[in-house]
Amino acid sequence: MTTKITILGAGPGGYIAAIRAAQLGAEVTVIEKENVGGTCLNWGCIPSKIMITTADMLERFHQAKAFGIALEGTVKADMQQLMARKQSVIQSQSKGILGLFSHHKIQYIKGTATIDGPNRVRVTQPDGEQNQVSWDKLILATGTRPLEIPSFPFDGETILSSNHALSLTQVPKSVMIVGGGVIGCEFAFILSSLGAQVTVVEALDRLLPLPSVDADCSKVLQREMKKRKIKFLVNRTAQTVEAGDGGLNVTIGPSPFMEAPSEKDKQPVTAQVEKMLVCIGRQPNTADLGLDTIGLEPDKRGWITVNDRMETAVSGVYAIGDVLGPEKIMLAHVASTEGQVAAENAMGAKREMDYQVVPGAIFTTPEVANVGLSEAQARDKGVDVRADSVLFRTLGKAQVIGEIAGQAKIVSEKDSGKILGVHIVGPHATDLIAEAALAMQMGGSVTDVAATIHAHPTLAEIMLEVSCKALDRSLHG
C-alpha cells in the first residue's frame, strides 16, 4: 500500500520534503496558504538578496572613478523597477517549484490547513470551499512570521516589519532599525546604500551577537558601518515611540542586559526618524493549526519539539524548519536538510539530523560567514585550541576588486590541527565558507587545506593563507 504523506507548508523545508518523499514512492500532498517557497522565497532570502544586489551595484557606481570609469549625472535607486525585478525573480522561482511538483506527481493545494483529528486535514481554499485530505504521515513545515511587540505595533507605514521593508516603493530619508542581528544588519547596509540615514539599536554588547558569529567578525562589521556613516548603538533598547511632525520620536534607554551602567548610560536619549524597522525575531505559525486534535502540544512560545529524526511526540507526525524555533538552527538550508530527513524517516528510514557542520551566511557589506565553533565556544568547551587570522588585503584578488576589508579565521585543535571552526568576514565570504564546511565534514585539518592547491588570483586563497599560518609557515599573511 502506498504511504500518503501530507506536508503543511511549501517553504524550503516543505517542498524539499515533498520531493524526497515522492522520490521514495510516497503519495504526496502539499498544502500552502500563501505562495510556494515560503518566507525564504517570498519574504526573506531571495527578495532581500535582490535588494542587496541593487545596493551593492549602487555602491560600485559611486566608486566608478577609482576604477577608471567616468560617469555623468547622478545615479540613484529606482524603487519601482527594483520591486518589479523582485517580483519577476520570485515568480520565476515559484514557477520552478510548481514545475517540480508536477514532475514528481505531487498534489499541491493552495489553502489554509487545519488538522481535524488523527489522519485528517481540513483545507479551506481561497474561494471558501473546504475539502478533506487524509494522511498516513504528516510533516509540519509551517514556518514563522516577524515577531511583533506591543510597544511597536506594525502599521506598514511608519513602523515596519522585515516583510514591509522588502516592499518599499520609496527610500525613507531616515530609519531606525531595532535589533542588530542578521536581519537588522543586512537591512542597515541595504537601506544605507539606497540613500537612507540608518541607525541600528541593539540590546546586547555587539552587533551580530550570535554565539556562532565570532566576535572579531562583529568588530570588522562595526568598523565598516562607521565608514559608511551607519550609526549603531549597542547595550541600548528602543523604549517608546511617538508620532511627531517630522516622523517618529524614539526614546532610547539602557539595555537591561548591560552590566553596571554608568550614570550617563542610564540617561535616555531621543532620536527623530522617518520610519522604524523592527527586527527582533520571529514567532511560529502554529496557532489555529489544530495540533490539539492529535494531542500535539507546542512549548509555551508555540515552537514544536522534535528529536533528531524530526519526529514529534505524536507517532507519524514530523516537524521541520523554522517552526522548531531557536533550539534548532533557523536557516533555509537547514530546513531543506531536515525535510529530507523527515521524508526518509516517514518512509521507514532511521536517519538522524546532524547539526555539527552547518554553514551560516550573512549578507552584509562585507559578508559574514561561519561554520563550526567560534573561538570563544571552543575555549568554553575546554579544548586546547589556537586561532589564526589573515586579512583579505593580503590577497591580490581583493586588491584587484577593491574589496580589502575583512579577514578569515581558523579555529583549530592545537595538537592535531583538526579544524573546529572557520569565520570569514569579507568579500564573497558566503561563497568561500563552502570549502571550510566541506573540510570540516570530511574531518579535515589545516594540513589538508594547506596541501590543497588554490587557483591564483582568487579570493579562495584566503583559506590557503590562513591554513599555512595555522601551521606556523605563513606565506603572505
Short mmCIF file of C-alpha atoms in Angstrom, two decimals:
data_model
loop_
_atom_site.label_atom_id
_atom_site.label_comp_id
_atom_site.label_asym_id
_atom_site.label_seq_id
_atom_site.Cartn_x
_atom_site.Cartn_y
_atom_site.Cartn_z
CA MET A 1 0.00 0.00 0.00
CA THR A 2 1.31 3.46 -0.93
CA THR A 3 2.11 5.72 2.02
CA LYS A 4 0.18 9.01 1.99
CA ILE A 5 2.31 11.89 3.22
CA THR A 6 0.76 15.32 3.71
CA ILE A 7 3.00 18.35 4.20
CA LEU A 8 1.77 21.63 5.64
CA GLY A 9 3.86 24.41 4.16
CA ALA A 10 5.73 24.76 0.86
CA GLY A 11 8.83 26.63 2.01
CA PRO A 12 12.40 25.35 1.59
CA GLY A 13 11.69 22.64 4.16
CA GLY A 14 8.26 21.59 2.96
CA TYR A 15 8.82 21.47 -0.78
CA ILE A 16 12.13 19.62 -0.46
CA ALA A 17 10.47 17.12 1.91
CA ALA A 18 7.75 16.63 -0.70
CA ILE A 19 10.23 15.93 -3.49
CA ARG A 20 12.22 13.47 -1.38
CA ALA A 21 9.08 11.65 -0.23
CA ALA A 22 7.87 11.39 -3.84
CA GLN A 23 11.25 10.02 -4.93
CA LEU A 24 10.81 7.28 -2.32
CA GLY A 25 7.41 6.33 -3.67
CA ALA A 26 5.00 8.18 -1.39
CA GLU A 27 1.72 9.72 -2.47
CA VAL A 28 2.41 13.33 -1.50
CA THR A 29 0.11 16.28 -0.89
CA VAL A 30 1.43 19.75 -0.09
CA ILE A 31 -0.86 22.41 1.38
CA GLU A 32 0.24 26.06 1.42
CA LYS A 33 -1.94 29.02 2.41
CA GLU A 34 0.17 31.68 0.70
CA ASN A 35 2.74 31.11 -2.06
CA VAL A 36 5.20 28.28 -2.66
CA GLY A 37 8.73 29.00 -1.49
CA GLY A 38 7.70 30.16 1.99
CA THR A 39 9.39 33.01 3.80
CA CYS A 40 12.71 32.29 2.07
CA LEU A 41 11.45 32.93 -1.44
CA ASN A 42 8.74 35.48 -0.77
CA TRP A 43 9.85 37.47 2.30
CA GLY A 44 13.40 36.51 3.16
CA CYS A 45 16.44 35.03 1.46
CA ILE A 46 15.64 35.79 -2.17
CA PRO A 47 13.96 39.25 -2.06
CA SER A 48 16.48 40.59 0.44
CA LYS A 49 19.37 39.41 -1.76
CA ILE A 50 17.73 41.07 -4.77
CA MET A 51 17.75 44.33 -2.81
CA ILE A 52 21.31 43.72 -1.65
CA THR A 53 22.43 43.18 -5.25
CA THR A 54 20.99 46.56 -6.26
CA ALA A 55 22.50 48.22 -3.18
CA ASP A 56 25.93 46.75 -3.97
CA MET A 57 25.64 47.88 -7.59
CA LEU A 58 24.90 51.41 -6.43
CA GLU A 59 28.00 51.35 -4.24
CA ARG A 60 30.02 50.22 -7.27
CA PHE A 61 28.72 53.15 -9.30
CA HIS A 62 29.79 55.53 -6.54
CA GLN A 63 33.29 54.04 -6.73
CA ALA A 64 33.44 54.19 -10.54
CA LYS A 65 36.09 56.92 -10.70
CA ALA A 66 38.56 54.80 -8.73
CA PHE A 67 38.11 52.02 -11.29
CA GLY A 68 38.77 54.29 -14.24
CA ILE A 69 35.16 54.92 -15.24
CA ALA A 70 33.82 58.45 -15.78
CA LEU A 71 30.11 58.85 -15.05
CA GLU A 72 27.98 61.85 -15.91
CA GLY A 73 24.88 62.81 -13.96
CA THR A 74 23.55 61.17 -10.81
CA VAL A 75 22.92 57.53 -10.01
CA LYS A 76 20.02 56.62 -7.74
CA ALA A 77 17.74 53.73 -6.96
CA ASP A 78 14.56 53.20 -8.98
CA MET A 79 12.42 51.51 -6.34
CA GLN A 80 9.55 50.74 -8.70
CA GLN A 81 11.88 48.91 -11.08
CA LEU A 82 13.61 47.19 -8.16
CA MET A 83 10.28 45.91 -6.83
CA ALA A 84 9.28 44.79 -10.33
CA ARG A 85 12.52 42.82 -10.65
CA LYS A 86 11.94 41.31 -7.24
CA GLN A 87 8.50 40.08 -8.27
CA SER A 88 9.82 38.75 -11.56
CA VAL A 89 12.51 36.66 -9.84
CA ILE A 90 10.05 35.38 -7.22
CA GLN A 91 7.52 34.40 -9.88
CA SER A 92 10.21 32.59 -11.87
CA GLN A 93 11.34 30.65 -8.79
CA SER A 94 7.74 29.88 -7.82
CA LYS A 95 7.04 28.54 -11.27
CA GLY A 96 10.09 26.33 -10.92
CA ILE A 97 8.84 24.83 -7.65
CA LEU A 98 5.39 24.17 -9.10
CA GLY A 99 7.10 22.52 -12.06
CA LEU A 100 8.96 20.22 -9.66
CA PHE A 101 5.67 19.30 -8.00
CA SER A 102 4.22 18.42 -11.39
CA HIS A 103 7.28 16.42 -12.41
CA HIS A 104 7.17 14.36 -9.22
CA LYS A 105 3.36 13.97 -9.33
CA ILE A 106 2.93 15.87 -6.06
CA GLN A 107 -0.56 17.19 -5.37
CA TYR A 108 -0.45 20.89 -4.49
CA ILE A 109 -3.38 22.59 -2.76
CA LYS A 110 -3.44 26.30 -2.03
CA GLY A 111 -5.46 26.94 1.10
CA THR A 112 -5.47 27.11 4.89
CA ALA A 113 -4.90 23.74 6.54
CA THR A 114 -6.39 22.74 9.88
CA ILE A 115 -5.64 19.35 11.40
CA ASP A 116 -9.00 17.71 12.00
CA GLY A 117 -8.03 14.77 14.18
CA PRO A 118 -5.80 11.77 13.51
CA ASN A 119 -5.04 11.22 9.81
CA ARG A 120 -7.21 14.10 8.59
CA VAL A 121 -6.62 17.67 7.46
CA ARG A 122 -9.34 20.13 6.53
CA VAL A 123 -8.37 22.61 3.82
CA THR A 124 -10.16 25.91 3.29
CA GLN A 125 -9.35 27.16 -0.18
CA PRO A 126 -9.24 30.88 -1.13
CA ASP A 127 -12.77 30.71 -2.57
CA GLY A 128 -14.09 29.34 0.74
CA GLU A 129 -14.54 25.78 -0.47
CA GLN A 130 -13.47 23.11 2.03
CA ASN A 131 -12.24 19.61 1.48
CA GLN A 132 -10.62 16.82 3.48
CA VAL A 133 -7.18 15.34 2.92
CA SER A 134 -6.23 12.06 4.57
CA TRP A 135 -2.69 11.16 5.60
CA ASP A 136 -0.66 8.29 6.95
CA LYS A 137 2.26 10.56 7.86
CA LEU A 138 2.20 14.31 8.45
CA ILE A 139 5.09 16.78 8.13
CA LEU A 140 4.65 20.21 9.69
CA ALA A 141 6.62 22.91 7.88
CA THR A 142 4.53 25.99 8.65
CA GLY A 143 7.42 28.35 9.38
CA THR A 144 7.37 31.69 11.16
CA ARG A 145 6.44 35.35 10.78
CA PRO A 146 8.01 38.58 12.10
CA LEU A 147 7.69 38.97 15.86
CA GLU A 148 5.53 41.95 16.79
CA ILE A 149 5.78 43.55 20.22
CA PRO A 150 3.06 45.73 21.80
CA SER A 151 5.35 48.75 22.19
CA PHE A 152 5.93 48.96 18.43
CA PRO A 153 2.86 47.62 16.59
CA PHE A 154 3.37 47.24 12.85
CA ASP A 155 1.34 49.65 10.72
CA GLY A 156 3.18 49.12 7.44
CA GLU A 157 3.70 52.86 7.04
CA THR A 158 5.98 54.16 9.79
CA ILE A 159 6.60 51.07 11.92
CA LEU A 160 7.71 48.27 9.65
CA SER A 161 8.41 44.55 9.82
CA SER A 162 11.02 42.98 7.59
CA ASN A 163 8.16 41.97 5.27
CA HIS A 164 7.16 45.61 4.86
CA ALA A 165 10.78 46.66 4.25
CA LEU A 166 11.00 44.26 1.31
CA SER A 167 8.14 46.08 -0.41
CA LEU A 168 9.28 49.68 -0.04
CA THR A 169 8.38 51.87 -3.01
CA GLN A 170 10.32 54.85 -1.66
CA VAL A 171 13.57 55.05 0.25
CA PRO A 172 12.99 56.70 3.65
CA LYS A 173 15.17 59.67 4.49
CA SER A 174 15.94 58.13 7.86
CA VAL A 175 15.20 54.83 9.56
CA MET A 176 15.88 53.32 12.96
CA ILE A 177 16.42 49.57 12.94
CA VAL A 178 15.51 47.91 16.22
CA GLY A 179 17.66 44.80 16.50
CA GLY A 180 21.26 44.35 15.36
CA GLY A 181 21.02 40.67 14.46
CA VAL A 182 21.25 39.16 10.99
CA ILE A 183 18.12 40.75 9.51
CA GLY A 184 18.74 44.14 11.12
CA CYS A 185 22.35 44.35 9.95
CA GLU A 186 21.52 43.24 6.41
CA PHE A 187 18.85 45.93 6.14
CA ALA A 188 21.21 48.52 7.62
CA PHE A 189 23.58 48.15 4.67
CA ILE A 190 20.76 47.85 2.11
CA LEU A 191 18.94 51.00 3.21
CA SER A 192 22.14 52.97 3.70
CA SER A 193 23.30 52.17 0.16
CA LEU A 194 19.89 53.10 -1.21
CA GLY A 195 20.22 56.52 0.41
CA ALA A 196 18.67 56.38 3.89
CA GLN A 197 20.28 57.61 7.09
CA VAL A 198 20.37 54.49 9.25
CA THR A 199 20.62 53.97 13.00
CA VAL A 200 20.77 50.47 14.50
CA VAL A 201 19.83 49.85 18.14
CA GLU A 202 20.97 46.57 19.70
CA ALA A 203 20.32 45.43 23.28
CA LEU A 204 23.47 43.30 23.58
CA ASP A 205 27.07 44.48 23.58
CA ARG A 206 27.85 43.96 19.88
CA LEU A 207 26.18 43.70 16.51
CA LEU A 208 25.52 40.16 15.29
CA PRO A 209 25.53 38.96 18.91
CA LEU A 210 25.05 35.31 17.95
CA PRO A 211 27.19 32.70 19.72
CA SER A 212 28.08 31.21 16.33
CA VAL A 213 29.43 34.53 15.00
CA ASP A 214 33.00 35.20 16.08
CA ALA A 215 33.43 38.47 17.97
CA ASP A 216 36.15 39.59 15.56
CA CYS A 217 33.63 39.45 12.70
CA SER A 218 31.39 41.82 14.64
CA LYS A 219 34.30 44.20 15.17
CA VAL A 220 35.06 44.34 11.45
CA LEU A 221 31.39 44.87 10.60
CA GLN A 222 31.03 47.67 13.13
CA ARG A 223 34.12 49.37 11.69
CA GLU A 224 32.68 49.16 8.17
CA MET A 225 29.38 50.60 9.39
CA LYS A 226 31.21 53.61 10.77
CA LYS A 227 32.92 54.12 7.42
CA ARG A 228 29.50 54.21 5.74
CA LYS A 229 28.13 56.58 8.38
CA ILE A 230 25.67 53.98 9.65
CA LYS A 231 25.05 54.80 13.29
CA PHE A 232 24.72 51.98 15.79
CA LEU A 233 24.06 51.88 19.50
CA VAL A 234 24.83 48.71 21.46
CA ASN A 235 23.75 47.99 25.04
CA ARG A 236 20.69 50.09 24.21
CA THR A 237 16.99 49.48 23.63
CA ALA A 238 14.25 51.48 21.97
CA GLN A 239 11.74 52.10 24.76
CA THR A 240 8.93 54.29 23.43
CA VAL A 241 7.87 55.76 20.11
CA GLU A 242 5.56 58.68 19.42
CA ALA A 243 4.38 60.30 16.20
CA GLY A 244 5.88 63.75 15.64
CA ASP A 245 5.89 66.44 12.99
CA GLY A 246 8.95 65.01 11.28
CA GLY A 247 8.05 61.32 11.67
CA LEU A 248 8.73 59.34 14.82
CA ASN A 249 10.26 60.40 18.12
CA VAL A 250 12.00 57.38 19.63
CA THR A 251 13.24 57.20 23.20
CA ILE A 252 16.34 55.06 23.64
CA GLY A 253 17.42 53.83 27.05
CA PRO A 254 19.92 51.45 28.64
CA SER A 255 19.61 47.76 27.91
CA PRO A 256 18.51 45.51 30.77
CA PHE A 257 21.43 43.28 29.75
CA MET A 258 24.04 45.98 30.42
CA GLU A 259 26.22 45.26 33.42
CA ALA A 260 26.97 48.14 35.81
CA PRO A 261 25.76 51.01 33.57
CA SER A 262 27.21 54.43 34.33
CA GLU A 263 25.00 57.40 35.17
CA LYS A 264 25.46 58.62 31.61
CA ASP A 265 24.40 55.23 30.25
CA LYS A 266 21.25 55.37 32.36
CA GLN A 267 20.10 58.62 30.78
CA PRO A 268 17.61 58.12 27.92
CA VAL A 269 18.15 59.90 24.61
CA THR A 270 15.66 60.81 21.91
CA ALA A 271 16.05 60.34 18.18
CA GLN A 272 13.79 61.52 15.38
CA VAL A 273 13.41 59.28 12.32
CA GLU A 274 11.00 58.91 9.45
CA LYS A 275 10.46 55.19 9.91
CA MET A 276 11.24 52.39 12.34
CA LEU A 277 12.10 48.86 11.21
CA VAL A 278 11.62 46.23 13.93
CA CYS A 279 13.85 43.15 13.50
CA ILE A 280 13.85 41.45 16.88
CA GLY A 281 12.95 37.90 15.99
CA ARG A 282 10.30 35.56 14.61
CA GLN A 283 7.24 33.81 16.00
CA PRO A 284 5.90 30.38 14.99
CA ASN A 285 2.93 29.73 12.76
CA THR A 286 1.38 27.08 15.00
CA ALA A 287 -1.76 28.80 16.31
CA ASP A 288 -5.05 27.51 14.86
CA LEU A 289 -3.34 24.53 13.23
CA GLY A 290 -5.46 22.11 15.24
CA LEU A 291 -2.48 20.47 16.92
CA ASP A 292 -4.63 19.68 19.95
CA THR A 293 -6.82 17.39 17.85
CA ILE A 294 -3.90 14.94 17.57
CA GLY A 295 -2.56 15.53 21.08
CA LEU A 296 0.49 17.54 19.99
CA GLU A 297 1.45 20.35 22.37
CA PRO A 298 3.96 23.00 21.32
CA ASP A 299 6.05 24.66 24.03
CA LYS A 300 4.85 27.80 25.82
CA ARG A 301 6.12 30.03 22.99
CA GLY A 302 4.49 27.93 20.30
CA TRP A 303 7.57 26.13 18.99
CA ILE A 304 7.32 22.43 18.13
CA THR A 305 9.74 19.98 19.76
CA VAL A 306 11.26 17.09 17.80
CA ASN A 307 14.03 14.52 18.19
CA ASP A 308 16.97 14.13 15.80
CA ARG A 309 14.80 12.10 13.45
CA MET A 310 12.46 15.12 13.19
CA GLU A 311 9.74 13.12 14.97
CA THR A 312 7.31 14.92 17.26
CA ALA A 313 5.82 13.33 20.37
CA VAL A 314 2.95 12.05 18.19
CA SER A 315 3.61 8.92 16.15
CA GLY A 316 3.68 9.56 12.42
CA VAL A 317 3.92 13.35 12.79
CA TYR A 318 7.14 15.18 11.93
CA ALA A 319 8.16 18.83 12.04
CA ILE A 320 10.89 20.72 10.22
CA GLY A 321 12.24 24.20 9.61
CA ASP A 322 11.80 27.44 11.49
CA VAL A 323 8.72 26.18 13.33
CA LEU A 324 11.18 24.25 15.52
CA GLY A 325 12.46 27.56 16.90
CA PRO A 326 15.86 28.72 18.11
CA GLU A 327 16.61 25.43 19.87
CA LYS A 328 17.49 24.21 16.39
CA ILE A 329 19.03 26.33 13.61
CA MET A 330 16.62 28.62 11.79
CA LEU A 331 18.14 28.68 8.29
CA ALA A 332 16.61 27.76 4.94
CA HIS A 333 19.32 25.24 4.04
CA VAL A 334 18.89 23.57 7.43
CA ALA A 335 15.13 23.32 6.83
CA SER A 336 15.77 21.65 3.47
CA THR A 337 18.04 19.06 5.06
CA GLU A 338 15.56 18.48 7.89
CA GLY A 339 12.91 17.99 5.20
CA GLN A 340 14.90 15.20 3.59
CA VAL A 341 15.50 13.57 6.98
CA ALA A 342 11.80 13.73 7.86
CA ALA A 343 10.70 12.39 4.48
CA GLU A 344 13.11 9.46 4.59
CA ASN A 345 12.08 8.55 8.13
CA ALA A 346 8.40 8.84 7.23
CA MET A 347 9.15 6.22 4.59
CA GLY A 348 10.80 3.84 7.05
CA ALA A 349 14.40 5.01 7.36
CA LYS A 350 16.19 5.79 10.63
CA ARG A 351 18.20 8.83 9.57
CA GLU A 352 19.26 11.41 12.16
CA MET A 353 19.81 15.12 11.56
CA ASP A 354 23.38 16.28 12.17
CA TYR A 355 23.79 19.93 13.15
CA GLN A 356 27.57 19.81 13.71
CA VAL A 357 28.61 21.29 10.36
CA VAL A 358 26.13 23.97 9.33
CA PRO A 359 27.42 26.99 7.42
CA GLY A 360 25.92 30.38 8.24
CA ALA A 361 25.71 33.17 5.68
CA ILE A 362 25.04 36.83 6.48
CA PHE A 363 24.75 39.21 3.52
CA THR A 364 26.06 42.42 5.00
CA THR A 365 28.81 44.50 3.37
CA PRO A 366 31.25 42.89 3.81
CA GLU A 367 29.63 39.49 4.06
CA VAL A 368 29.96 37.34 7.16
CA ALA A 369 30.06 33.54 7.12
CA ASN A 370 30.84 30.86 9.65
CA VAL A 371 30.85 27.14 10.22
CA GLY A 372 31.64 25.17 13.36
CA LEU A 373 32.75 26.59 16.70
CA SER A 374 33.74 30.17 17.36
CA GLU A 375 36.98 30.76 19.24
CA ALA A 376 35.02 31.53 22.42
CA GLN A 377 32.83 28.41 22.08
CA ALA A 378 35.88 26.17 21.59
CA ARG A 379 37.64 27.57 24.64
CA ASP A 380 34.46 27.28 26.72
CA LYS A 381 34.43 23.57 25.86
CA GLY A 382 37.90 23.26 27.34
CA VAL A 383 39.53 22.38 24.03
CA ASP A 384 43.20 23.30 23.64
CA VAL A 385 42.86 25.47 20.54
CA ARG A 386 44.67 28.03 18.50
CA ALA A 387 43.04 30.73 16.39
CA ASP A 388 44.78 32.17 13.33
CA SER A 389 43.62 35.05 11.14
CA VAL A 390 44.68 36.52 7.79
CA LEU A 391 43.50 39.82 6.34
CA PHE A 392 41.88 39.95 2.90
CA ARG A 393 44.11 42.90 1.99
CA THR A 394 46.98 40.41 1.61
CA LEU A 395 45.29 38.86 -1.44
CA GLY A 396 45.95 40.16 -4.94
CA LYS A 397 42.33 39.46 -5.98
CA ALA A 398 40.95 41.51 -3.09
CA GLN A 399 43.13 44.43 -4.18
CA VAL A 400 42.01 43.99 -7.80
CA ILE A 401 38.30 44.16 -7.00
CA GLY A 402 38.78 46.90 -4.43
CA GLU A 403 37.33 44.94 -1.53
CA ILE A 404 40.08 44.62 1.06
CA ALA A 405 38.11 44.84 4.31
CA GLY A 406 37.84 41.72 6.42
CA GLN A 407 39.65 38.58 7.45
CA ALA A 408 39.42 34.81 7.70
CA LYS A 409 39.97 32.95 10.96
CA ILE A 410 40.51 29.25 11.52
CA VAL A 411 39.93 27.77 14.97
CA SER A 412 41.85 24.50 15.18
CA GLU A 413 42.87 21.88 17.70
CA LYS A 414 46.45 22.58 18.75
CA ASP A 415 47.88 19.09 18.66
CA SER A 416 46.10 17.58 15.66
CA GLY A 417 45.37 20.67 13.58
CA LYS A 418 41.78 19.48 13.16
CA ILE A 419 39.57 22.34 12.01
CA LEU A 420 36.94 23.17 14.63
CA GLY A 421 35.54 26.34 13.10
CA VAL A 422 36.05 28.88 10.33
CA HIS A 423 34.90 32.50 10.42
CA ILE A 424 35.12 34.78 7.41
CA VAL A 425 34.18 38.43 7.12
CA GLY A 426 34.97 39.89 3.73
CA PRO A 427 34.14 39.80 0.01
CA HIS A 428 32.15 36.74 -1.06
CA ALA A 429 32.51 35.20 2.40
CA THR A 430 29.20 33.37 1.95
CA ASP A 431 30.61 31.53 -1.07
CA LEU A 432 34.06 30.91 0.42
CA ILE A 433 32.65 29.19 3.51
CA ALA A 434 31.74 26.14 1.40
CA GLU A 435 35.36 24.98 1.32
CA ALA A 436 35.55 25.21 5.09
CA ALA A 437 32.27 23.31 5.51
CA LEU A 438 33.50 20.51 3.25
CA ALA A 439 36.82 20.33 5.09
CA MET A 440 35.02 20.01 8.42
CA GLN A 441 32.51 17.49 7.08
CA MET A 442 35.44 15.34 5.96
CA GLY A 443 37.15 15.72 9.35
CA GLY A 444 39.93 17.70 7.73
CA SER A 445 42.85 19.56 9.28
CA VAL A 446 44.72 22.74 8.47
CA THR A 447 47.38 20.50 6.90
CA ASP A 448 44.79 19.17 4.42
CA VAL A 449 43.72 22.66 3.36
CA ALA A 450 47.30 23.94 3.16
CA ALA A 451 48.23 20.99 0.93
CA THR A 452 45.41 21.83 -1.48
CA ILE A 453 46.50 23.94 -4.46
CA HIS A 454 44.31 27.05 -4.72
CA ALA A 455 43.95 28.93 -8.01
CA HIS A 456 45.56 32.37 -8.25
CA PRO A 457 44.43 35.11 -8.21
CA THR A 458 41.26 34.20 -6.31
CA LEU A 459 39.60 35.08 -3.05
CA ALA A 460 39.68 31.37 -2.17
CA GLU A 461 43.38 31.77 -1.47
CA ILE A 462 42.38 33.21 1.90
CA MET A 463 41.82 29.62 3.10
CA LEU A 464 45.28 28.60 1.90
CA GLU A 465 46.87 31.59 3.61
CA VAL A 466 45.17 31.11 6.95
CA SER A 467 45.83 27.35 6.93
CA CYS A 468 49.52 27.95 6.35
CA LYS A 469 49.54 30.45 9.19
CA ALA A 470 47.95 27.83 11.44
CA LEU A 471 50.97 25.64 10.62
CA ASP A 472 53.37 28.48 11.54
CA ARG A 473 54.51 28.89 7.96
CA SER A 474 52.72 31.98 6.69
CA LEU A 475 53.15 32.82 3.02
CA HIS A 476 51.76 36.33 2.82
CA GLY A 477 49.61 36.77 5.93
#
